Short mmCIF file of C-alpha atoms in Angstrom, two decimals:
data_model
loop_
_atom_site.label_atom_id
_atom_site.label_comp_id
_atom_site.label_asym_id
_atom_site.label_seq_id
_atom_site.Cartn_x
_atom_site.Cartn_y
_atom_site.Cartn_z
CA MET A 256 -14.26 -33.10 7.03
CA ALA A 257 -12.58 -31.31 9.67
CA PHE A 258 -15.71 -30.64 11.78
CA GLU A 259 -17.59 -33.04 13.68
CA THR A 260 -21.34 -31.04 13.13
CA PHE A 261 -22.55 -27.97 11.46
CA ALA A 262 -22.00 -25.45 15.03
CA ASP A 263 -18.51 -26.97 14.91
CA PHE A 264 -18.13 -25.66 11.33
CA LEU A 265 -19.67 -22.57 12.37
CA ASN A 266 -18.10 -21.90 15.04
CA MET A 267 -14.45 -22.64 13.71
CA GLY A 268 -12.99 -23.18 17.02
CA GLY A 269 -14.27 -19.88 18.29
CA HIS A 270 -12.36 -18.53 15.58
CA GLY A 271 -15.92 -18.21 13.50
CA LEU A 272 -16.13 -14.34 14.02
CA TYR A 273 -12.75 -13.48 12.08
CA VAL A 274 -13.25 -16.67 9.35
CA TRP A 275 -16.24 -15.60 8.49
CA LEU A 276 -15.83 -11.74 8.53
CA SER A 277 -12.72 -12.23 6.27
CA TYR A 278 -14.81 -14.48 4.02
CA GLY A 279 -18.16 -12.06 3.80
CA LEU A 280 -15.45 -9.02 2.59
CA GLY A 281 -13.80 -11.64 0.15
CA LEU A 282 -17.06 -12.45 -1.68
CA LEU A 283 -18.09 -9.45 -1.26
CA THR A 284 -15.32 -7.65 -2.82
CA ILE A 285 -15.04 -10.08 -5.17
CA ALA A 286 -18.64 -10.23 -6.50
CA LEU A 287 -18.84 -6.67 -6.48
CA CYS A 288 -15.72 -6.55 -9.08
CA ILE A 289 -17.54 -8.51 -11.69
CA TYR A 290 -20.91 -7.38 -11.07
CA LEU A 291 -19.89 -3.63 -10.92
CA PRO A 292 -18.48 -3.89 -14.73
CA VAL A 293 -21.63 -6.06 -16.13
CA ILE A 294 -23.97 -3.03 -15.31
CA GLN A 295 -21.22 -0.49 -16.70
CA GLY A 296 -21.90 -2.41 -19.94
CA ARG A 297 -25.04 -2.55 -19.97
CA GLU A 298 -25.28 1.09 -19.31
CA THR A 299 -22.69 2.10 -21.78
CA ARG A 300 -24.49 -0.20 -24.53
CA ARG A 301 -27.49 1.35 -23.85
CA THR A 302 -26.42 4.89 -24.37
CA LEU A 303 -24.00 3.63 -27.17
CA ARG A 304 -27.02 2.26 -28.84
CA ARG A 305 -29.78 5.71 -28.51
CA ARG A 306 -26.63 7.52 -29.85
CA ILE A 307 -26.65 5.20 -33.02
CA GLN A 308 -30.62 4.99 -33.22
CA ARG A 309 -30.43 8.86 -32.99
CA GLU A 310 -28.03 9.42 -35.53
CA SER A 311 -29.53 6.87 -38.50
CA ILE A 312 -32.71 8.74 -37.56
CA LYS A 313 -30.87 12.18 -38.56
CA SER A 314 -29.74 11.21 -41.60
CA MET B 127 29.14 16.70 -26.69
CA SER B 128 30.52 19.99 -25.47
CA SER B 129 27.37 21.88 -26.56
CA THR B 130 25.81 19.33 -24.54
CA LEU B 131 28.07 20.14 -21.42
CA GLN B 132 27.13 23.85 -22.92
CA LEU B 133 23.33 22.98 -22.28
CA PHE B 134 23.78 21.12 -18.94
CA ARG B 135 25.98 24.20 -17.12
CA GLN B 136 23.52 27.18 -19.06
CA THR B 137 20.64 25.33 -17.53
CA PHE B 138 22.13 24.85 -13.87
CA LYS B 139 23.14 28.68 -14.67
CA ARG B 140 19.39 29.87 -15.35
CA ASP B 141 17.80 28.23 -12.73
CA LEU B 142 20.44 29.42 -9.62
CA THR B 143 19.87 33.03 -10.77
CA LEU B 144 16.17 32.62 -11.50
CA ALA B 145 16.13 30.57 -7.62
CA PHE B 146 17.80 33.95 -5.90
CA ARG B 147 15.76 35.81 -7.99
CA ARG B 148 12.65 34.43 -6.13
CA LYS B 149 14.22 34.50 -2.10
CA SER B 150 10.97 33.86 -0.83
CA GLU B 151 10.31 30.39 -2.33
CA LEU B 152 14.22 29.69 -1.67
CA VAL B 153 13.48 30.18 2.09
CA ASN B 154 9.97 28.74 2.13
CA PRO B 155 10.82 25.00 2.21
CA LEU B 156 13.27 25.68 4.99
CA ILE B 157 10.33 27.80 7.56
CA PHE B 158 8.51 24.28 6.74
CA PHE B 159 11.34 22.26 7.62
CA LEU B 160 11.55 24.26 11.04
CA ILE B 161 7.72 24.53 11.78
CA VAL B 162 7.14 20.99 10.74
CA ALA B 163 10.04 19.45 13.65
CA SER B 164 8.62 21.76 16.01
CA LEU B 165 5.11 20.41 15.62
CA PHE B 166 6.15 17.16 17.50
CA PRO B 167 7.57 18.38 20.97
CA ILE B 168 3.92 20.64 21.06
CA GLY B 169 1.98 17.84 19.54
CA VAL B 170 3.42 15.00 21.26
CA SER B 171 5.51 15.72 24.59
CA PRO B 172 8.31 18.33 25.27
CA GLU B 173 10.00 15.14 27.16
CA PRO B 174 13.70 15.32 26.17
CA ASN B 175 14.52 11.41 26.54
CA PHE B 176 11.03 10.90 24.80
CA LEU B 177 12.11 13.38 21.92
CA SER B 178 15.37 12.43 21.49
CA GLN B 179 14.42 8.55 20.71
CA LEU B 180 12.07 10.06 17.71
CA ALA B 181 14.40 12.60 16.91
CA PRO B 182 16.44 10.53 13.75
CA GLY B 183 12.70 9.77 12.91
CA LEU B 184 11.54 12.87 12.97
CA VAL B 185 14.27 15.18 10.94
CA TRP B 186 14.25 12.46 8.22
CA VAL B 187 10.54 12.83 7.99
CA ALA B 188 10.75 17.01 8.13
CA ALA B 189 13.12 16.87 5.33
CA LEU B 190 11.08 14.66 3.23
CA LEU B 191 7.91 16.71 3.40
CA ALA B 192 10.32 20.20 3.00
CA THR B 193 11.72 18.30 -0.15
CA LEU B 194 8.13 16.95 -1.45
CA LEU B 195 6.92 20.95 -0.87
CA SER B 196 9.45 22.92 -3.03
CA MET B 197 9.00 19.76 -5.91
CA GLU B 198 6.26 21.11 -7.04
CA THR B 199 8.06 24.53 -8.61
CA LEU B 200 11.11 22.70 -10.22
CA PHE B 201 9.39 22.72 -13.61
CA LYS B 202 6.33 24.27 -13.14
CA SER B 203 7.65 28.31 -14.09
CA ASP B 204 9.44 27.06 -17.47
CA TYR B 205 6.30 25.31 -18.08
CA GLU B 206 4.25 28.19 -17.90
CA ASP B 207 6.33 30.96 -19.66
CA GLY B 208 6.90 28.00 -22.47
CA SER B 209 10.74 27.74 -22.14
CA LEU B 210 9.92 24.06 -21.28
CA GLU B 211 8.63 23.30 -24.19
CA GLN B 212 11.80 25.13 -25.91
CA LEU B 213 14.37 23.03 -24.05
CA LEU B 214 12.74 19.87 -25.55
CA LEU B 215 12.42 20.53 -28.71
CA SER B 216 16.99 20.96 -28.52
CA PRO B 217 18.55 18.21 -30.14
CA GLN B 218 19.93 17.63 -26.98
CA PRO B 219 19.16 14.62 -24.45
CA VAL B 220 15.91 15.42 -22.19
CA PHE B 221 17.50 13.72 -19.14
CA LEU B 222 20.61 16.53 -18.78
CA VAL B 223 18.29 19.23 -19.02
CA VAL B 224 16.27 17.32 -16.21
CA LEU B 225 19.74 16.46 -14.30
CA SER B 226 20.96 20.20 -14.70
CA LYS B 227 17.61 21.53 -12.85
CA VAL B 228 17.06 18.66 -10.65
CA LEU B 229 20.84 18.89 -9.36
CA ALA B 230 20.34 23.13 -9.26
CA HIS B 231 16.94 22.39 -7.00
CA TRP B 232 18.80 20.11 -4.40
CA LEU B 233 22.12 22.93 -3.73
CA LEU B 234 19.19 25.24 -2.67
CA SER B 235 16.97 22.42 -1.13
CA GLY B 236 18.81 19.28 0.07
CA LEU B 237 21.72 20.60 0.69
CA ALA B 238 20.24 23.48 2.57
CA LEU B 239 17.66 21.25 4.98
CA THR B 240 21.21 19.21 5.39
CA ILE B 241 22.98 22.22 6.95
CA VAL B 242 19.67 23.05 8.55
CA ALA B 243 19.04 19.87 10.07
CA PRO B 244 21.83 19.86 12.98
CA LEU B 245 19.59 22.98 14.08
CA LEU B 246 16.21 20.28 14.18
CA GLY B 247 18.38 17.91 15.60
CA VAL B 248 19.19 20.39 18.73
CA MET B 249 15.73 21.68 18.77
CA LEU B 250 14.46 17.32 19.16
CA PHE B 251 17.35 16.36 21.61
CA LEU B 252 19.21 14.05 19.17
CA PRO B 253 22.75 13.17 21.12
CA SER B 254 25.22 15.13 19.67
CA GLU B 255 26.91 11.64 18.81
CA GLY B 256 24.15 11.07 16.26
CA MET B 257 24.90 14.67 14.33
CA PRO B 258 27.95 13.56 11.88
CA GLY B 259 25.60 10.34 10.95
CA LEU B 260 22.43 12.69 10.40
CA MET B 261 24.27 15.36 7.96
CA LEU B 262 25.63 12.19 6.29
CA SER B 263 22.68 10.37 5.57
CA LEU B 264 20.52 13.26 4.56
CA LEU B 265 23.80 14.52 2.07
CA LEU B 266 23.17 11.28 0.25
CA GLY B 267 19.61 10.88 0.54
CA THR B 268 18.32 14.11 0.03
CA PRO B 269 19.59 13.99 -4.00
CA THR B 270 17.60 11.00 -4.29
CA LEU B 271 14.48 12.45 -2.80
CA SER B 272 14.85 15.26 -5.73
CA LEU B 273 15.35 12.84 -8.39
CA ILE B 274 12.69 11.06 -7.15
CA GLY B 275 10.25 13.76 -7.18
CA ALA B 276 11.09 15.17 -10.45
CA ILE B 277 9.47 12.25 -11.83
CA GLY B 278 6.43 13.18 -9.87
CA ALA B 279 6.76 17.14 -11.09
CA ALA B 280 7.22 15.69 -14.58
CA LEU B 281 4.25 13.56 -14.33
CA THR B 282 1.90 16.36 -13.47
CA VAL B 283 3.52 19.17 -14.53
CA GLY B 284 0.36 20.40 -17.06
CA LEU B 285 -2.03 19.48 -14.27
CA ARG B 286 -3.55 23.00 -12.67
CA ARG B 287 -3.61 21.37 -9.15
CA GLY B 288 -0.77 18.88 -8.74
CA GLY B 289 -0.03 19.74 -5.12
CA VAL B 290 -1.33 16.91 -3.54
CA LEU B 291 -1.30 14.31 -5.94
CA ILE B 292 2.59 14.89 -6.34
CA SER B 293 2.74 13.66 -2.83
CA LEU B 294 0.72 10.97 -3.81
CA LEU B 295 2.52 9.51 -6.50
CA VAL B 296 5.99 10.05 -5.02
CA LEU B 297 5.86 9.61 -1.17
CA PRO B 298 5.06 5.64 -1.55
CA LEU B 299 8.58 5.54 -3.29
CA TYR B 300 10.48 7.43 -0.43
CA ILE B 301 9.91 4.93 1.85
CA PRO B 302 13.73 2.96 1.02
CA VAL B 303 15.17 6.18 1.58
CA LEU B 304 13.37 7.10 4.28
CA ILE B 305 14.35 3.62 5.96
CA PHE B 306 17.77 3.81 5.71
CA GLY B 307 18.07 7.71 6.08
CA SER B 308 16.70 7.40 9.45
CA SER B 309 18.13 3.91 10.53
CA ALA B 310 21.74 5.56 9.79
CA VAL B 311 21.22 8.17 11.68
CA GLN B 312 19.51 5.74 14.66
CA ALA B 313 23.02 3.04 14.38
CA ALA B 314 25.11 6.68 14.57
CA VAL B 315 23.23 7.46 18.01
CA THR B 316 24.05 4.30 19.32
CA GLY B 317 27.27 4.35 18.15
CA LEU B 318 27.05 1.79 15.19
CA PRO B 319 29.21 1.41 12.43
CA LEU B 320 27.82 3.73 9.19
CA ASP B 321 29.21 2.81 6.70
CA GLY B 322 26.90 0.10 5.53
CA TYR B 323 23.68 2.57 5.41
CA LEU B 324 25.27 5.28 4.02
CA ALA B 325 26.53 2.50 1.02
CA LEU B 326 22.95 1.79 0.68
CA LEU B 327 22.03 5.40 0.38
CA GLY B 328 24.26 6.23 -2.31
CA ALA B 329 23.55 2.80 -4.22
CA MET B 330 19.85 4.05 -4.30
CA LEU B 331 21.58 7.70 -5.44
CA ALA B 332 23.47 5.93 -8.17
CA LEU B 333 20.44 3.96 -9.44
CA ALA B 334 18.18 6.81 -8.77
CA LEU B 335 20.82 8.93 -10.74
CA ALA B 336 20.81 6.52 -13.64
CA LEU B 337 17.23 6.02 -14.00
CA ALA B 338 15.09 8.97 -12.37
CA PRO B 339 16.16 11.49 -15.42
CA ILE B 340 15.55 9.68 -18.12
CA ALA B 341 11.93 8.77 -16.77
CA ALA B 342 11.57 12.61 -15.84
CA GLY B 343 12.66 12.97 -19.16
CA ALA B 344 9.96 11.39 -20.89
CA ALA B 345 7.33 12.15 -18.44
CA LEU B 346 8.29 15.31 -19.15
CA ARG B 347 7.85 14.76 -23.15
CA ILE B 348 4.36 13.12 -22.55
CA SER B 349 3.15 16.36 -20.34
CA VAL B 350 4.23 18.94 -22.90
CA SER B 351 3.00 17.48 -25.77
CA GLY B 352 -0.46 16.66 -24.44
CA MET C 115 6.01 -1.57 -37.97
CA ALA C 116 9.60 -2.66 -38.63
CA SER C 117 9.95 -5.24 -36.14
CA SER C 118 8.44 -8.11 -37.81
CA TRP C 119 10.02 -11.04 -35.46
CA LEU C 120 6.63 -10.43 -33.23
CA PRO C 121 4.58 -13.17 -33.50
CA ARG C 122 1.11 -12.52 -35.46
CA TRP C 123 -1.12 -12.45 -32.60
CA PHE C 124 0.65 -9.28 -31.19
CA TYR C 125 -0.58 -7.53 -33.95
CA GLN C 126 -4.00 -8.81 -33.22
CA LEU C 127 -4.20 -8.19 -29.91
CA ALA C 128 -3.54 -4.18 -31.14
CA SER C 129 -6.67 -4.19 -32.51
CA PRO C 130 -9.68 -3.15 -30.24
CA ARG C 131 -12.47 -5.27 -33.08
CA TRP C 132 -10.36 -8.05 -32.14
CA CYS C 133 -9.71 -7.84 -28.64
CA TYR C 134 -13.13 -7.35 -28.12
CA SER C 135 -14.65 -10.72 -29.63
CA ILE C 136 -12.05 -12.78 -28.21
CA THR C 137 -12.63 -11.58 -25.19
CA GLY C 138 -16.58 -12.23 -25.78
CA LYS C 139 -15.43 -15.74 -26.66
CA LEU C 140 -13.37 -15.93 -23.51
CA ILE C 141 -15.50 -14.72 -21.00
CA PRO C 142 -18.23 -17.62 -19.98
CA TRP C 143 -15.12 -20.41 -20.34
CA PHE C 144 -13.74 -18.11 -17.58
CA ALA C 145 -16.72 -17.54 -15.65
CA ALA C 146 -17.68 -20.92 -16.14
CA THR C 147 -14.06 -22.90 -14.71
CA GLY C 148 -13.20 -19.66 -12.35
CA GLY C 149 -16.57 -19.70 -10.34
CA LEU C 150 -16.26 -23.56 -10.56
CA LEU C 151 -12.66 -23.50 -9.09
CA PHE C 152 -13.29 -20.98 -6.46
CA LEU C 153 -16.16 -22.93 -5.49
CA VAL C 154 -14.14 -26.16 -4.61
CA GLY C 155 -11.59 -24.34 -3.13
CA LEU C 156 -14.05 -22.43 -0.76
CA ILE C 157 -15.11 -25.89 0.48
CA TRP C 158 -12.15 -27.46 0.46
CA GLY C 159 -10.31 -24.86 2.18
CA LEU C 160 -13.34 -24.22 4.75
CA ALA C 161 -14.14 -27.37 5.72
CA PHE C 162 -12.20 -30.34 4.66
CA ALA C 163 -8.62 -28.53 5.00
CA PRO C 164 -7.33 -29.70 8.53
CA SER C 165 -6.62 -27.08 11.05
CA ASP C 166 -3.41 -25.31 11.49
CA TYR C 167 -1.86 -27.37 15.06
CA GLN C 168 -0.79 -23.35 16.09
CA GLN C 169 -3.45 -21.00 14.94
CA GLY C 170 -6.72 -23.21 15.04
CA ASN C 171 -9.18 -22.36 12.52
CA SER C 172 -8.17 -19.00 12.17
CA PHE C 173 -5.93 -20.52 9.48
CA ARG C 174 -8.33 -20.93 6.81
CA ILE C 175 -8.20 -16.92 6.06
CA ILE C 176 -5.18 -17.74 4.34
CA TYR C 177 -7.22 -18.92 1.52
CA LEU C 178 -8.65 -15.99 0.77
CA HIS C 179 -5.38 -13.87 1.99
CA VAL C 180 -2.56 -15.15 -0.09
CA PRO C 181 -4.36 -15.76 -3.27
CA THR C 182 -5.53 -11.92 -3.28
CA ALA C 183 -2.11 -10.99 -2.37
CA ILE C 184 -0.32 -12.96 -5.01
CA LEU C 185 -2.79 -11.18 -7.76
CA ALA C 186 -2.18 -7.69 -6.26
CA GLN C 187 1.36 -7.99 -6.77
CA SER C 188 0.64 -9.60 -10.16
CA PHE C 189 -1.96 -7.44 -11.57
CA TYR C 190 0.35 -4.66 -10.82
CA MET C 191 3.35 -6.12 -13.14
CA MET C 192 0.62 -6.59 -15.44
CA MET C 193 -0.81 -3.03 -15.65
CA ALA C 194 3.01 -1.75 -15.73
CA ILE C 195 3.64 -4.23 -18.40
CA ALA C 196 0.64 -3.08 -20.63
CA GLY C 197 1.61 0.44 -20.11
CA ALA C 198 5.23 -0.12 -21.33
CA ILE C 199 3.50 -2.09 -24.39
CA GLY C 200 1.40 0.81 -24.82
CA LEU C 201 4.29 3.19 -24.75
CA ILE C 202 6.25 1.22 -26.77
CA TRP C 203 4.10 -0.11 -29.70
CA LYS C 204 1.61 2.82 -29.13
CA MET C 205 -0.97 0.36 -29.04
CA LYS C 206 -4.53 1.41 -27.76
CA VAL C 207 -5.63 -1.63 -26.34
CA ALA C 208 -2.48 -2.11 -24.01
CA ASP C 209 -3.31 1.69 -22.39
CA MET C 210 -7.26 -0.17 -21.83
CA VAL C 211 -5.64 -2.80 -20.83
CA ALA C 212 -3.66 -1.30 -18.08
CA LYS C 213 -6.32 1.06 -16.99
CA SER C 214 -9.04 -1.87 -16.49
CA VAL C 215 -6.16 -3.46 -14.52
CA ALA C 216 -5.62 -0.71 -12.15
CA PRO C 217 -8.90 -0.54 -9.47
CA LEU C 218 -8.87 -4.65 -9.42
CA GLY C 219 -5.52 -4.46 -8.20
CA ALA C 220 -6.40 -1.86 -5.71
CA ALA C 221 -9.35 -3.83 -4.66
CA LEU C 222 -7.31 -7.13 -4.41
CA ALA C 223 -4.85 -5.15 -2.18
CA VAL C 224 -7.71 -3.40 -0.19
CA LEU C 225 -8.75 -7.44 0.04
CA ALA C 226 -5.51 -8.81 1.21
CA LEU C 227 -4.60 -6.16 3.88
CA ALA C 228 -8.31 -6.43 5.33
CA THR C 229 -7.80 -10.34 5.43
CA GLY C 230 -4.26 -10.24 6.56
CA ALA C 231 -5.43 -7.55 9.89
CA ILE C 232 -8.93 -10.15 10.82
CA TRP C 233 -6.27 -12.94 10.62
CA GLY C 234 -4.26 -10.95 12.55
CA LYS C 235 -6.26 -9.90 15.53
CA PRO C 236 -6.34 -13.91 17.00
CA THR C 237 -2.83 -14.34 15.72
CA TRP C 238 -1.25 -11.45 17.48
CA GLY C 239 -4.05 -9.94 19.75
CA SER C 240 -4.16 -6.85 17.41
CA TRP C 241 -5.84 -6.00 14.24
CA TRP C 242 -3.38 -3.96 12.37
CA VAL C 243 0.48 -5.12 12.99
CA TRP C 244 3.74 -3.54 11.36
CA ASP C 245 4.63 -7.07 9.83
CA ALA C 246 7.06 -6.61 6.68
CA ARG C 247 4.34 -8.26 4.22
CA LEU C 248 0.96 -6.10 5.59
CA THR C 249 3.30 -3.01 5.58
CA SER C 250 4.62 -3.41 1.99
CA MET C 251 1.16 -4.61 0.72
CA LEU C 252 0.27 -1.36 2.50
CA VAL C 253 2.85 0.52 -0.01
CA LEU C 254 1.48 -1.43 -2.95
CA LEU C 255 -1.66 0.23 -1.91
CA PHE C 256 -0.51 3.37 -2.33
CA LEU C 257 1.31 2.82 -5.81
CA TYR C 258 -1.85 1.69 -6.88
CA LEU C 259 -3.89 4.80 -5.39
CA GLY C 260 -1.31 6.81 -6.89
CA VAL C 261 -1.25 6.03 -10.54
CA MET C 262 -5.40 5.73 -10.31
CA ALA C 263 -4.84 9.31 -9.17
CA LEU C 264 -2.98 10.34 -11.98
CA ASN C 265 -4.83 8.52 -14.09
CA SER C 266 -7.97 10.53 -13.31
CA ALA C 267 -6.65 14.24 -12.82
CA ILE C 268 -5.33 14.05 -16.47
CA GLU C 269 -8.28 14.98 -18.69
CA SER C 270 -6.47 13.83 -22.28
CA GLU C 271 -7.22 10.20 -22.52
CA THR C 272 -3.75 9.31 -24.67
CA THR C 273 -1.58 11.55 -22.11
CA ALA C 274 -3.31 10.19 -19.04
CA ALA C 275 -2.24 6.16 -20.63
CA LYS C 276 1.18 7.50 -20.87
CA SER C 277 1.68 9.65 -17.75
CA THR C 278 0.10 6.37 -15.99
CA ALA C 279 2.46 4.20 -17.57
CA VAL C 280 5.60 5.74 -16.50
CA LEU C 281 4.84 6.06 -13.48
CA ALA C 282 3.57 2.40 -13.39
CA LEU C 283 6.80 1.46 -14.72
CA VAL C 284 8.80 3.66 -11.94
CA GLY C 285 6.78 1.92 -9.10
CA LEU C 286 8.11 -1.45 -10.72
CA VAL C 287 11.56 -0.63 -10.88
CA ASN C 288 11.01 0.03 -6.86
CA ILE C 289 8.58 -2.63 -5.66
CA PRO C 290 11.77 -4.74 -5.34
CA ILE C 291 14.21 -2.18 -3.25
CA ILE C 292 10.63 -1.03 -1.17
CA LYS C 293 10.05 -5.20 -0.65
CA TYR C 294 13.68 -5.39 0.96
CA SER C 295 13.73 -2.25 2.74
CA VAL C 296 10.19 -2.70 4.26
CA GLU C 297 11.73 -6.26 5.01
CA TRP C 298 15.00 -5.31 5.87
CA TRP C 299 13.35 -2.41 8.71
CA ASN C 300 10.99 -5.14 10.45
CA THR C 301 13.78 -7.73 10.88
CA LEU C 302 15.45 -4.37 12.93
CA HIS C 303 12.34 -3.20 14.89
CA GLN C 304 10.64 -6.34 15.65
CA PRO C 305 12.76 -9.65 15.95
CA ALA C 306 11.44 -13.11 15.41
CA THR C 307 7.47 -12.53 15.24
CA PHE C 308 5.19 -14.84 14.42
CA LYS C 309 4.61 -14.44 10.48
CA LEU C 310 1.02 -15.46 9.44
CA THR C 311 2.20 -17.49 6.44
CA GLU C 312 5.55 -18.83 6.57
CA LYS C 313 5.36 -22.35 7.71
CA PRO C 314 8.16 -25.21 7.72
CA ALA C 315 6.99 -27.50 4.52
CA MET C 316 2.93 -27.19 4.47
CA PRO C 317 1.36 -30.51 4.16
CA ALA C 318 -0.58 -31.32 0.82
CA GLU C 319 -3.88 -31.07 2.10
CA MET C 320 -3.49 -27.73 3.01
CA TRP C 321 -1.51 -26.29 -0.04
CA ILE C 322 -3.65 -27.69 -2.49
CA PRO C 323 -6.50 -26.13 -2.13
CA LEU C 324 -4.61 -22.49 -1.32
CA LEU C 325 -3.46 -23.35 -5.20
CA VAL C 326 -7.06 -24.15 -6.79
CA MET C 327 -8.20 -20.59 -4.58
CA VAL C 328 -4.93 -19.33 -6.92
CA ILE C 329 -6.03 -20.05 -9.77
CA ALA C 330 -9.87 -19.88 -9.22
CA LEU C 331 -9.11 -15.98 -8.29
CA TYR C 332 -6.57 -15.28 -11.10
CA LEU C 333 -9.93 -17.14 -13.56
CA LEU C 334 -12.16 -14.83 -11.60
CA PHE C 335 -10.35 -11.21 -11.82
CA GLY C 336 -9.07 -12.01 -14.99
CA LEU C 337 -12.68 -12.22 -16.07
CA ALA C 338 -13.96 -9.23 -14.38
CA MET C 339 -10.44 -7.57 -16.12
CA MET C 340 -12.17 -8.46 -19.46
CA LEU C 341 -15.12 -6.68 -18.77
CA ARG C 342 -13.76 -3.46 -17.80
CA LEU C 343 -11.89 -4.00 -20.94
CA ARG C 344 -15.02 -4.22 -22.82
CA ASN C 345 -16.29 -1.38 -21.70
CA GLU C 346 -13.72 0.89 -22.05
CA ILE C 347 -13.13 -0.36 -25.78
CA LEU C 348 -16.74 0.14 -26.48
CA ARG C 349 -16.24 3.58 -25.15
CA ARG C 350 -13.21 4.84 -26.51
CA GLU C 351 -14.09 3.17 -30.20
CA ARG C 352 -17.86 4.37 -29.90
CA ARG C 353 -17.21 6.19 -33.53
CA ALA C 354 -15.70 3.02 -34.65
CA GLY C 355 -17.99 1.77 -38.16
CA TRP C 356 -17.66 -2.01 -36.33
CA VAL C 357 -18.73 -0.85 -33.13
CA LYS C 358 -22.33 0.95 -34.70
CA GLU C 359 -22.63 -2.29 -36.93
CA LEU C 360 -22.15 -4.32 -33.70
CA LEU C 361 -24.65 -2.30 -32.10
CA GLY C 362 -27.29 -1.04 -34.32
CA SER C 363 -28.38 -4.21 -35.40
#
């Protein structure tokens, strides 16, 4: 451990704002980069499924 | 071989004649060049010492934007009247067509800008020692700008609104030319030797001359067939 | 296909169906190992790695800044190479890969710039410095944005893919020139500035977590890329028999 207490860890030797701001941004970006395609994929699959069903009813 | 050269000469001649027929389009980039350069003293400060410091960069940025502005029309009219398709159908290599069009275009934009540049230099209080550097760097740098711009023009020729898009595609690629071009002028102002910068600008020109026509040719084929 | 010297998997890659199923199998592995390594690297870098003797704890931003910068560059290369494969072998999947990579690369470049700027504040005292690496990362972001703008401006999907591939390749040729010229320009204008990441021989306790983070981010963004690729495959192959079979049941 590089820090004595948890408060030290949060404070980051006075640079807490910068460190946590960049890690927050990083986590947010990574999460969005993975989560957005997952929702899009669900949406695509749902619309495609609906279309296939419609076509099978028609024929 | 002779027919290839003939094609080169024909395209070149045709482009020059057409350009001279539309005189306003010929002068527009030059007027733009002058207006942009005069915006800086008005917008920033008319103070001579300050302006003379900024002058190398300002003239280069203005030249870059003026070249870019004129780039959009490079293939546009040929695309619209169908002659571009004809040119692409001919058995001759496309890069020659591109090269001849760029050469014609550069004579009327880049070279003209180079000739007008000292006027801007005077307006922006560029020290007179910087003038040869300015002209030489523009002479070597603007053909590279035209060649790179041709790739952007070829990629966007089929689009109805290519204007802003082409600057988005091409401006980042202009950065090395801008850096060495304005540094050459700076060096000339401070009395340092120029040959290094000019050699680098020349090297970039050689690279662009070898690669850009091929890339632009490929891009033209894609745009026209699509 | 005249060129039979290429391995078999290369031709299999050309099949969207095969790609869809293989990425489906790979995704859980990428998610598990990527997530695990990311957690390890994050905790290691934030809590256990020693602080820098000059920069103190703000140095810990390196574990995010450097991997994103590396990935932003290598994703550009991946995009250009995929585009080239699509151009030369007319491979649809390669075009789809190039299209799925571009927004991720742009996001990585933005993240690298943002972390660089935040790191710059305690180090240089200002949010932005025209440092050589930050400047060339900015130009890389511009290149990504150009590629994305061109792709969305062209309506026909095949034309868009080909045009973007040409632009990406032109950018790839230019990147070393831009990098070199920006570095040279930078040394000319601000000699001997304090570099963010250039250290004389980083000790192992510092660079091992960095390596872990690089691998973790490769896996996580590889995962994101595969997810996007699968969506793209489904969307473009929606009329194909295998897609109807897959989703109809």
